[in-house]
CSV table of C-alpha atoms and ligand atoms in Angstrom, one decimal:
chain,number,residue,atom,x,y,z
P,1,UNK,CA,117.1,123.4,105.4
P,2,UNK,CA,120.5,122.4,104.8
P,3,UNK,CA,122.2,119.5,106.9
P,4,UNK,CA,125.7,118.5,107.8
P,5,UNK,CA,127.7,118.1,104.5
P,6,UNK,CA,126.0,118.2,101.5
P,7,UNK,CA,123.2,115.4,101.4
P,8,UNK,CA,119.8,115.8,102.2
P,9,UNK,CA,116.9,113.5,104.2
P,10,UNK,CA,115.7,111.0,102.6
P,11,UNK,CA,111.9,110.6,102.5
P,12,UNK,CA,109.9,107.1,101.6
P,13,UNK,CA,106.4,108.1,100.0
P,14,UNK,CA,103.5,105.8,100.3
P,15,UNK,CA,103.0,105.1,96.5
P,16,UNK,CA,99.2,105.6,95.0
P,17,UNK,CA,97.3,102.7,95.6
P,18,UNK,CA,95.5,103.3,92.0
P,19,UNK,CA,99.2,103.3,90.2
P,20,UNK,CA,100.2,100.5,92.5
P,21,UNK,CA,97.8,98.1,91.8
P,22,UNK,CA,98.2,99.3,88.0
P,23,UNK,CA,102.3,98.0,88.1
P,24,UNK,CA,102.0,94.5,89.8
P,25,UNK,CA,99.3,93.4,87.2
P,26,UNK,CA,101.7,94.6,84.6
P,27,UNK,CA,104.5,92.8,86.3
P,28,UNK,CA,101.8,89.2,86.6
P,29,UNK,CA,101.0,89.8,83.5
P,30,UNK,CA,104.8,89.7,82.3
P,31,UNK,CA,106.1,86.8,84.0
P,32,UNK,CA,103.2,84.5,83.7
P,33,UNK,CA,101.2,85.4,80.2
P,34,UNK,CA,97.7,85.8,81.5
P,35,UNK,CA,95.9,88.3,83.8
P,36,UNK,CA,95.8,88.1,87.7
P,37,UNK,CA,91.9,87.5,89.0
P,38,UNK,CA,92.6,89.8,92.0
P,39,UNK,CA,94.8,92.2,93.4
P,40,UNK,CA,94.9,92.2,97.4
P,41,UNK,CA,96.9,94.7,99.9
P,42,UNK,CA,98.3,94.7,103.6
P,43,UNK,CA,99.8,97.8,105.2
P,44,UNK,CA,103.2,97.8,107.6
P,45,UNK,CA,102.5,99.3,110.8
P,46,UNK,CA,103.9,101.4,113.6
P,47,UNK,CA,103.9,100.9,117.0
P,48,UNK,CA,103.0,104.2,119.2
P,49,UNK,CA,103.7,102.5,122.2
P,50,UNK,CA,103.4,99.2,123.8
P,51,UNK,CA,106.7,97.4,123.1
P,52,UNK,CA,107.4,93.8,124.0
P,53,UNK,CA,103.8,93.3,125.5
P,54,UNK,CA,102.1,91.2,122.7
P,55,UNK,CA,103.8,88.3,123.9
P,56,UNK,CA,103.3,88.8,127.7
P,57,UNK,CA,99.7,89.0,127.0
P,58,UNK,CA,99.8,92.5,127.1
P,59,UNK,CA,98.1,95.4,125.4
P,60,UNK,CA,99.8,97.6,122.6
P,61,UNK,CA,98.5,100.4,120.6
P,62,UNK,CA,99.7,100.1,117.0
P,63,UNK,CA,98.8,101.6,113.9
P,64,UNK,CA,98.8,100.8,110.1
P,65,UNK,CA,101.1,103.2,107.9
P,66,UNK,CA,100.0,104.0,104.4
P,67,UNK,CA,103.0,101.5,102.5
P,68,UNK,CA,101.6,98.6,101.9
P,69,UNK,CA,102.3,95.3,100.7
P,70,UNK,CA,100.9,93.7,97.3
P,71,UNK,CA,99.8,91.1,95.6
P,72,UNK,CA,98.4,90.0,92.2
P,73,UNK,CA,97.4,86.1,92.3
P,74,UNK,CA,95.7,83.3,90.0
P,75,UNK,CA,94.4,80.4,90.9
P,76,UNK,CA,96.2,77.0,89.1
P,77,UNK,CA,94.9,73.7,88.6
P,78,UNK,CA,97.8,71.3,89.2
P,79,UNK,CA,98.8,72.4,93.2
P,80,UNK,CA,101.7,74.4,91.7
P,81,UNK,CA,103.0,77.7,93.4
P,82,UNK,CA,105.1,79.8,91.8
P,83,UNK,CA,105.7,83.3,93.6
P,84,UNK,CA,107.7,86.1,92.6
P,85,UNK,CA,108.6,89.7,93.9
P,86,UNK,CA,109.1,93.4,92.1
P,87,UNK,CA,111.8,93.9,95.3
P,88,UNK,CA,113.6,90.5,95.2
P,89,UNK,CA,115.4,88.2,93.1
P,90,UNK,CA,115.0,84.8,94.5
P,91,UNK,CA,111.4,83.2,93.1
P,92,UNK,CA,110.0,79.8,94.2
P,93,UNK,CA,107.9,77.5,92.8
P,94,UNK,CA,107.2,74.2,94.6
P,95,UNK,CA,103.6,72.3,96.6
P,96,UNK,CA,102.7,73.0,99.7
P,97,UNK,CA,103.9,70.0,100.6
P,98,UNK,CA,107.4,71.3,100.2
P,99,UNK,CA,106.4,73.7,102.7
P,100,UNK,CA,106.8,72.9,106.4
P,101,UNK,CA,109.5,74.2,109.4
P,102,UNK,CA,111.9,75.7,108.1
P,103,UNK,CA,111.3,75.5,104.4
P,104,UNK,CA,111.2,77.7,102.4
P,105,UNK,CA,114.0,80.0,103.5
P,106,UNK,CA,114.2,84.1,102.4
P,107,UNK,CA,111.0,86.0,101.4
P,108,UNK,CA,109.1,82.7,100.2
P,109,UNK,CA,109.0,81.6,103.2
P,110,UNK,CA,106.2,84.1,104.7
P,111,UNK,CA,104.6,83.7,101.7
P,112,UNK,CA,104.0,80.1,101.3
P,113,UNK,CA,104.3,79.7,105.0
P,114,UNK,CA,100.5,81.4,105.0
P,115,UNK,CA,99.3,79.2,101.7
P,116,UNK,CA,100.5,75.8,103.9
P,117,UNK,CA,99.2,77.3,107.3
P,118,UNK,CA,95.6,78.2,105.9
P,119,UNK,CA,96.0,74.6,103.9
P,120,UNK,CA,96.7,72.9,107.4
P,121,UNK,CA,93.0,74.7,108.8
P,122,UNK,CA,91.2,72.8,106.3
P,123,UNK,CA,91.1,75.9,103.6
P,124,UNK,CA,91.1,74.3,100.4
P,125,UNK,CA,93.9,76.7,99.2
P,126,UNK,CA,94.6,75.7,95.4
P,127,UNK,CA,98.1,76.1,93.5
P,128,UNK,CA,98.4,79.6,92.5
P,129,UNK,CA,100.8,82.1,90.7
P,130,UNK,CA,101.6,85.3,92.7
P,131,UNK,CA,103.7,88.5,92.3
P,132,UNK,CA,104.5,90.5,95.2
P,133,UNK,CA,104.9,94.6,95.0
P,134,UNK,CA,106.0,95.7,98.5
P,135,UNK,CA,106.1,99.1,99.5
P,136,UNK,CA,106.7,98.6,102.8
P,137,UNK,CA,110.6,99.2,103.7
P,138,UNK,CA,112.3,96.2,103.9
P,139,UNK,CA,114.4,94.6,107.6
P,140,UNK,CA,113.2,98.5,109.0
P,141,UNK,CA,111.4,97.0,112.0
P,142,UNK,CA,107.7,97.6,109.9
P,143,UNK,CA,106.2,94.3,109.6
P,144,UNK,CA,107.3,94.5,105.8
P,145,UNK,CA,107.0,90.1,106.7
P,146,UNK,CA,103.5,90.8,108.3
P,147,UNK,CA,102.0,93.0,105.6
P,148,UNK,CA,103.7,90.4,102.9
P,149,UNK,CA,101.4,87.3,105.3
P,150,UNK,CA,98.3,89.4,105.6
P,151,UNK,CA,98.0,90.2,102.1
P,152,UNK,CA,99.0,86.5,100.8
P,153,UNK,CA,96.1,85.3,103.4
P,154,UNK,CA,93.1,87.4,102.6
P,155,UNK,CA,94.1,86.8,98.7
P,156,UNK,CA,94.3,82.7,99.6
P,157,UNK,CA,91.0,82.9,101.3
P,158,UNK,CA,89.6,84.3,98.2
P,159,UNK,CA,90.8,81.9,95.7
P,160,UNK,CA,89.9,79.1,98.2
P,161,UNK,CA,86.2,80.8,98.1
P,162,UNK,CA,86.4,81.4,101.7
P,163,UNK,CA,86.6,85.4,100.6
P,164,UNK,CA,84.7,85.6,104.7
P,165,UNK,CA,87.2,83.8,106.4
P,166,UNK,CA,87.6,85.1,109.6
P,167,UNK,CA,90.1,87.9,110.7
P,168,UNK,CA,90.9,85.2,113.7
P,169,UNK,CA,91.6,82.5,111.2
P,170,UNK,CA,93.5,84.2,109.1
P,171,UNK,CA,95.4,85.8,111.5
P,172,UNK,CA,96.8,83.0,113.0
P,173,UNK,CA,97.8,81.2,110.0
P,174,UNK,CA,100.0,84.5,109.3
P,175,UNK,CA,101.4,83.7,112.5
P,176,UNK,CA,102.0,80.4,112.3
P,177,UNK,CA,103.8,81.0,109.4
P,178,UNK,CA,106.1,83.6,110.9
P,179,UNK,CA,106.6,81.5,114.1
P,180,UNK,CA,107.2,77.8,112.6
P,181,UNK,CA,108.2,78.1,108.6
P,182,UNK,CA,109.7,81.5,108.9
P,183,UNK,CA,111.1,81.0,112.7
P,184,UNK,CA,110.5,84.4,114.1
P,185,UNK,CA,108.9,84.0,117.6
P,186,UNK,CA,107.0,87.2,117.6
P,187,UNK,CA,104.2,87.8,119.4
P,188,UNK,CA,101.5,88.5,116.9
P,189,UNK,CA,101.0,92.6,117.0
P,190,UNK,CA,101.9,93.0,113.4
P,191,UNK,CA,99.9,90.8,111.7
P,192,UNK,CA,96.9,91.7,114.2
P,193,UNK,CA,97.2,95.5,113.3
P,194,UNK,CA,97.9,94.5,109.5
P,195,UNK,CA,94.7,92.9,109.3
P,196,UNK,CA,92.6,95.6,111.3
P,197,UNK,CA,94.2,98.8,111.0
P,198,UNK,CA,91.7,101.6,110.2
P,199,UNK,CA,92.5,105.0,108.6
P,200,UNK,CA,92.4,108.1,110.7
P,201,UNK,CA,93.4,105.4,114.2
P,202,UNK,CA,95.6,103.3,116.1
P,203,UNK,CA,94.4,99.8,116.8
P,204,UNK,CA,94.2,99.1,120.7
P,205,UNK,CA,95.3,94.9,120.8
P,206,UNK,CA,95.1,93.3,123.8
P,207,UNK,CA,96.4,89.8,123.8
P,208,UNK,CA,95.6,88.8,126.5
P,209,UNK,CA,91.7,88.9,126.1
P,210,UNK,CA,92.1,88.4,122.2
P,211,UNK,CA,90.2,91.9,121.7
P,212,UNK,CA,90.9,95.2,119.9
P,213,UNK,CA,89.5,98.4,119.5
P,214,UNK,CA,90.0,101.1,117.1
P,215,UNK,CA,91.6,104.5,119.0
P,216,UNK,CA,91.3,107.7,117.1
P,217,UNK,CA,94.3,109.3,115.9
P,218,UNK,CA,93.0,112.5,114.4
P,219,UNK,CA,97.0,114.1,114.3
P,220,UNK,CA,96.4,116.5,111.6
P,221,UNK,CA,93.5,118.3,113.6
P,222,UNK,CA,95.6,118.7,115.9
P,223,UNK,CA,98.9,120.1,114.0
P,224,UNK,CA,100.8,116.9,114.4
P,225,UNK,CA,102.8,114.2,112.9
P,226,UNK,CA,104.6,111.6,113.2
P,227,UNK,CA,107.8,110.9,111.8
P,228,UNK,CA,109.1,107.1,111.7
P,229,UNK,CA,113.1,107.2,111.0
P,230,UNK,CA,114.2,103.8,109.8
P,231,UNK,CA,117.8,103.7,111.0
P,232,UNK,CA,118.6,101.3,108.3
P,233,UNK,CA,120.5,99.2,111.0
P,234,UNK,CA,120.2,95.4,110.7
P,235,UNK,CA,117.3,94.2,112.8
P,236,UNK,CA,116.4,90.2,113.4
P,237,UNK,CA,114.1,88.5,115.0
P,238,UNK,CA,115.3,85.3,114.6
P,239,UNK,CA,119.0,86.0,115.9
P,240,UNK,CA,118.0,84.8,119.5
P,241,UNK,CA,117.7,88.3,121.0
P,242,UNK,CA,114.4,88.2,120.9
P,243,UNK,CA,113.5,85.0,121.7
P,244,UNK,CA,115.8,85.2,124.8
P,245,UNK,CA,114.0,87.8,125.9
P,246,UNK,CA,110.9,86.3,125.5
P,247,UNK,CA,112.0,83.3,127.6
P,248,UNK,CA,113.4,85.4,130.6
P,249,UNK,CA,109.5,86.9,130.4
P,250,UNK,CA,108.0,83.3,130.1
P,251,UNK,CA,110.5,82.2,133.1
P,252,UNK,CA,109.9,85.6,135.1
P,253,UNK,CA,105.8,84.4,135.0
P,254,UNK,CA,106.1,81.1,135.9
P,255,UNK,CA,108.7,82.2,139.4
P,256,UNK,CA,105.5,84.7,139.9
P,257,UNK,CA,103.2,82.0,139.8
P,258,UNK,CA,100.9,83.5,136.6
P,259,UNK,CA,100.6,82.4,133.1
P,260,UNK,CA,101.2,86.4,131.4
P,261,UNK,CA,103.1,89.0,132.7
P,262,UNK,CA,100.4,90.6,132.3
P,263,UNK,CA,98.4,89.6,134.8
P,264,UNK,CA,100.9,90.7,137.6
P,265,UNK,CA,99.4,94.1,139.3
P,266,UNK,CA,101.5,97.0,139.0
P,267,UNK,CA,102.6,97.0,142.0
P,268,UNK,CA,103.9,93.5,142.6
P,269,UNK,CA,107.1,92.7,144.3
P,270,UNK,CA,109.9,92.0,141.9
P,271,UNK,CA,112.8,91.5,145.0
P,272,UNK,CA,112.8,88.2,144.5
P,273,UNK,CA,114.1,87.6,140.3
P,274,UNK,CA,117.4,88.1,139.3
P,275,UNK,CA,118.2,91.8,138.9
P,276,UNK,CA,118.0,91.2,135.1
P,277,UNK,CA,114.8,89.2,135.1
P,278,UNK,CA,113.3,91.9,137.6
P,279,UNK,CA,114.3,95.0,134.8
P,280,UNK,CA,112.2,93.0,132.1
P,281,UNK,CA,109.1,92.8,133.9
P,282,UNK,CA,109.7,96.2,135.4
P,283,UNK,CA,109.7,97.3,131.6
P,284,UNK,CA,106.8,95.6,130.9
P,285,UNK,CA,104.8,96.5,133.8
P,286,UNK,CA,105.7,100.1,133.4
P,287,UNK,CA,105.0,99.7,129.2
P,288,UNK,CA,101.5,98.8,130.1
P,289,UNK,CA,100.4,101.5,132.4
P,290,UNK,CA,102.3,103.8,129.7
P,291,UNK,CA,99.8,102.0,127.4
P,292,UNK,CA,96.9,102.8,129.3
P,293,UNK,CA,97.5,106.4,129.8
P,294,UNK,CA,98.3,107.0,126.0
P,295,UNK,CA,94.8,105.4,125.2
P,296,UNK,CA,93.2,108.0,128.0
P,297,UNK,CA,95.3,110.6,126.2
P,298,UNK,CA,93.9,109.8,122.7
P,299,UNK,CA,90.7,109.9,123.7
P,300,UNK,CA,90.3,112.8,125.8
P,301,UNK,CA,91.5,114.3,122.4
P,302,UNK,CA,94.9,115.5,123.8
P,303,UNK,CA,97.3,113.9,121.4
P,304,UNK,CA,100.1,116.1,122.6
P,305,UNK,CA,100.3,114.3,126.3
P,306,UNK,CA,102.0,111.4,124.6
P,307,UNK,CA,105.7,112.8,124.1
P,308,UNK,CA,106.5,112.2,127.9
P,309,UNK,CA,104.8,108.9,127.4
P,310,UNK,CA,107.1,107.7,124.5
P,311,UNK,CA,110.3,109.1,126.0
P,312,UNK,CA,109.8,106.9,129.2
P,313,UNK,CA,109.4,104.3,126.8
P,314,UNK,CA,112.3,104.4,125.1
P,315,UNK,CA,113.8,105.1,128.2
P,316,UNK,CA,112.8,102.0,129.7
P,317,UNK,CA,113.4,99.9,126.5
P,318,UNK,CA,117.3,101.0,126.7
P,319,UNK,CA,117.8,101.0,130.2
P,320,UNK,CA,115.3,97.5,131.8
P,321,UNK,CA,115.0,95.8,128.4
P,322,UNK,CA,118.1,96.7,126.8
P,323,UNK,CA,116.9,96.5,123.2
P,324,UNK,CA,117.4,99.8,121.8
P,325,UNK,CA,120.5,100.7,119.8
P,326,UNK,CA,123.4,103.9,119.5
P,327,UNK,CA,121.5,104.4,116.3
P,328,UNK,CA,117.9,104.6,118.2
P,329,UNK,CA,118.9,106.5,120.7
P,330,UNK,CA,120.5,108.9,118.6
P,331,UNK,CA,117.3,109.2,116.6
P,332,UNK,CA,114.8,110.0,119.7
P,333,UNK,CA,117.5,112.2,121.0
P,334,UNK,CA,117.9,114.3,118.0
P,335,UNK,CA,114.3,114.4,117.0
P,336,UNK,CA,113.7,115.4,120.7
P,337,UNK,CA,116.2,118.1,120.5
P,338,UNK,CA,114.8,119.3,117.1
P,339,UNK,CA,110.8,120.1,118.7
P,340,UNK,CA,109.5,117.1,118.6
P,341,UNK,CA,107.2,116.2,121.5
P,342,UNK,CA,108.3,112.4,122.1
P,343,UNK,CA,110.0,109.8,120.2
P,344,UNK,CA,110.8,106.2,120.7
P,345,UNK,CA,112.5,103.4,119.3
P,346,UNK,CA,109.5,101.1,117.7
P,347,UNK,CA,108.9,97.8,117.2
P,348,UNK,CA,111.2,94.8,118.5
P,349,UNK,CA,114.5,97.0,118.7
P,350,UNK,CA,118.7,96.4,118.2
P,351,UNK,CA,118.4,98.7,114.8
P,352,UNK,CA,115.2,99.2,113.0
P,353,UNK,CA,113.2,102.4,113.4
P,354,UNK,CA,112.2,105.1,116.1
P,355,UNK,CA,108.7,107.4,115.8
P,356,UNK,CA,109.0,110.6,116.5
P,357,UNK,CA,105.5,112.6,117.4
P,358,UNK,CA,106.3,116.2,116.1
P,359,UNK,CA,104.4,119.4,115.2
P,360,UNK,CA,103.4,119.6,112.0
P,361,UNK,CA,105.0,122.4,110.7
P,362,UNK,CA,108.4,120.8,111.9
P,363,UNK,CA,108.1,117.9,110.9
P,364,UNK,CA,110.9,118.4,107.3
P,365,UNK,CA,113.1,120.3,110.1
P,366,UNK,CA,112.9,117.3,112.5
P,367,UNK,CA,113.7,114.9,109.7
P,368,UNK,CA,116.5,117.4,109.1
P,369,UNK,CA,117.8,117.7,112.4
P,370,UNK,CA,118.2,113.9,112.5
P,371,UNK,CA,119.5,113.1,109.1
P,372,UNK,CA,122.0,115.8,110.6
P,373,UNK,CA,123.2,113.9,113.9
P,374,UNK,CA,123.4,110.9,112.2
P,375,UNK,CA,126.1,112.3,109.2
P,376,UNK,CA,127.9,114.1,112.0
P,377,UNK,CA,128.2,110.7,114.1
P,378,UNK,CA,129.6,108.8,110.7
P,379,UNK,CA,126.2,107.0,110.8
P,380,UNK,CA,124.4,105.9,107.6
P,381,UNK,CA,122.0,108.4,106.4
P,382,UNK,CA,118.7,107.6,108.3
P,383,UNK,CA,115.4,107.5,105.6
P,384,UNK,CA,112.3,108.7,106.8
P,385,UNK,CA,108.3,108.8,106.4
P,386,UNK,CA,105.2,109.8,107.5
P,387,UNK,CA,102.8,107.7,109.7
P,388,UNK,CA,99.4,108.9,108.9
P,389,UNK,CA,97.3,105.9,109.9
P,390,UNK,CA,96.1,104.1,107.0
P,391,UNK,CA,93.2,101.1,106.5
P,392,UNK,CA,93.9,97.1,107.5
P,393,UNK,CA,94.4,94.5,104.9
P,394,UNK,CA,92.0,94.6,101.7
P,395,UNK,CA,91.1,93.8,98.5
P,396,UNK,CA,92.3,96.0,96.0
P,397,UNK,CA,91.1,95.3,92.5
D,1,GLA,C1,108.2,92.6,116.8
D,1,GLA,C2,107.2,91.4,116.9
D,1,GLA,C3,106.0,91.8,117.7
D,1,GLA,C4,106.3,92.5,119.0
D,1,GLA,C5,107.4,93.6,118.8
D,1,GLA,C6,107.8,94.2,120.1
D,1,GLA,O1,107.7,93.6,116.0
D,1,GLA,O2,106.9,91.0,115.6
D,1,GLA,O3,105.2,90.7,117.9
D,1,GLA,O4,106.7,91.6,120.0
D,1,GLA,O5,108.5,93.1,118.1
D,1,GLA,O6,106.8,94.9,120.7
């Protein structure tokens, strides 16, 4: 279908995992001389719905995507790291005990943040040469940093002979390296879904209780897609929006006399917060119930019933948490406009992407349709992929 002016959608394939694996031992082999002793993956994820929960003790209903991150590792004698990337320039080399708050800065720093985290439980993590391949679009709001943790740990757990370590374990070293070295203050979704994603489902987290359950998400049975539309707008998690807007929730709970927002009922009285504190929980109140209903959806096999569900989320995103974006509302609006059933902005908002549950046969005219409004808006081109739900973190070769 042609689109406004000449240029077409862009679409970001999931690469094959054989030919994947295949290019970053090539690329070990190239920079360091040897051969890699293990090749280890993590996939980026989605959010369906759920957004700004994690961190209020809340439950969220993610999902793996097929892109995933990487890496090709070797264990070294002498405590060195050296870690380099197909996608980036900058390479470090150092000890973990260069490693620490705010060091190292840039890519590395998720990287060896998880070697000195897992080092810091007792792992006996040894020096180690690693390559990263990421295929996980990078600053899109897809936990391109949690894929790029989750992968590093399970392949660190192996080379400290821990290969069992547990998903907990691991899990929070990834965070810990996000939160401290890296300085994001994110609530712990990504790497959660990143380790325990499973093909064919979304992953039901809820934080509060530390549990999960996987959710089936059979969307081609039932004729649909969805369509994730990375805006290609600057998103951050370590500007301060976020983090502000994690306070206000942290403040919110304590003036409401509970540890999680979560915990509040749905119907508790919000009269007494300032009007602005009172629109956050009101989003998150609302975002759970949302929550619940979607699972209910899912598993009375009626897939469809979640477009209302998503377009109240985005709705409430823009309008109580004010964290969506001209760009993100452009998307869900367009995709809406073009047949899809629901769309909302995902993950933690201000740019990044928006998913978009669509019929399948529409799904190229959607994209379309979108690639479209954004041209006509003077908008950067908008790329786009597919979200069928793909497997948690693994070892690949
Ligand atoms: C980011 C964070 C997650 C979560 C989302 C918002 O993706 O990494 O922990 O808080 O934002 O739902």
């Amino acid at each position: 279908m042609s689109t406004a002016g000449t240029s077409q959608p862009v679409w970001l394939p999931a690469p094959a995992d054989a030919e994947a694996a295949d290019a970053v031992i090539r690329t070990f082999r190239a920079a360091f001389g040897t051969d890699p002793v293990g090749v280890w993956s993590a996939p980026g994820r989605v959010n369906l719905i759920g957004e700004h929960v994690d961190y209020n003790g809340g439950w969220c209903l993610p999902l793996a995507l097929p892109h995933r991150t990487r890496v090709a590792a070797r264990p070294r004698a002498d405590g060195r790291v050296r870690l380099l990337s197909r996608q980036e320039e900058q390479r470090w080399e150092g000890t973990l005990v260069d490693v620490g708050p705010g060091r190292p800065r840039g890519w590395p720093a998720y990287a060896a943040g998880v070697l000195w985290a897992l080092s810091e439980r007792g792992l006996a993590v040894p020096g180690v040469d690693l390559v990263v391949d990421g295929a996980v679009p990078l600053g899109a709001g897809l936990s391109s940093s949690a894929a790029l943790e989750c992968a590093v740990a399970l392949a660190a757990a192996s080379l400290a002979e821990k290969p069992d370590a547990s998903t907990e374990l691991l899990h929070r070293a990834c965070v810990r390296a996000e939160n401290e070295v890296a300085g994001a203050p994110t609530g712990g979704m990504d790497q959660a879904v990143a380790l325990g994603g499973r093909a064919g489902h979304a992953l039901l987290l809820d934080v509060g209780r530390g549990t999960s359950r996987p959710v089936p998400l059979d969307l081609v049975r039932h004729e649909l897609a969805l369509l994730v539309i990375d805006t290609r707008t600057p998103h951050r998690l370590t500007d301060g929006q976020y983090a502000q807007r994690r306070r206000t929730c942290e403040e919110a709970a304590a003036a409401l006399g509970v540890s999680h927002l979560a915990q509040l009922h749905a119907s508790t009285d919000l009269s007494g917060l300032d009007p602005i504190a009172g629109r956050r929980v009101r989003h998150v109140l609302t975002e759970l119930a949302r929550v619940t209903a979607a699972v209910t959806a899912l598993e009375r096999g009626r897939p469809a019933d979640l477009g209302p569900l998503l377009l109240a989320s985005h709705a409430s995103l823009r309008e109580d948490y004010e964290v969506s974006s001209p760009e993100l509302d452009l998307a869900v609006t367009a995709a809406v406009g073009a047949g899809a059933a629901g769309a909302r902005m995902t993950g933690g908002g201000f740019g990044g992407s928006a998913v978009a549950l669509a019929p399948r046969g529409a799904l190229a005219e959607v994209a379309a349709a979108v690639h479209a409004a954004f041209t006509a808006a003077g908008m950067r081109a908008p790329r786009f992929l597919e979200a069928l739900p793909g497997a948690g973190a693994r070892r690949d070769r």
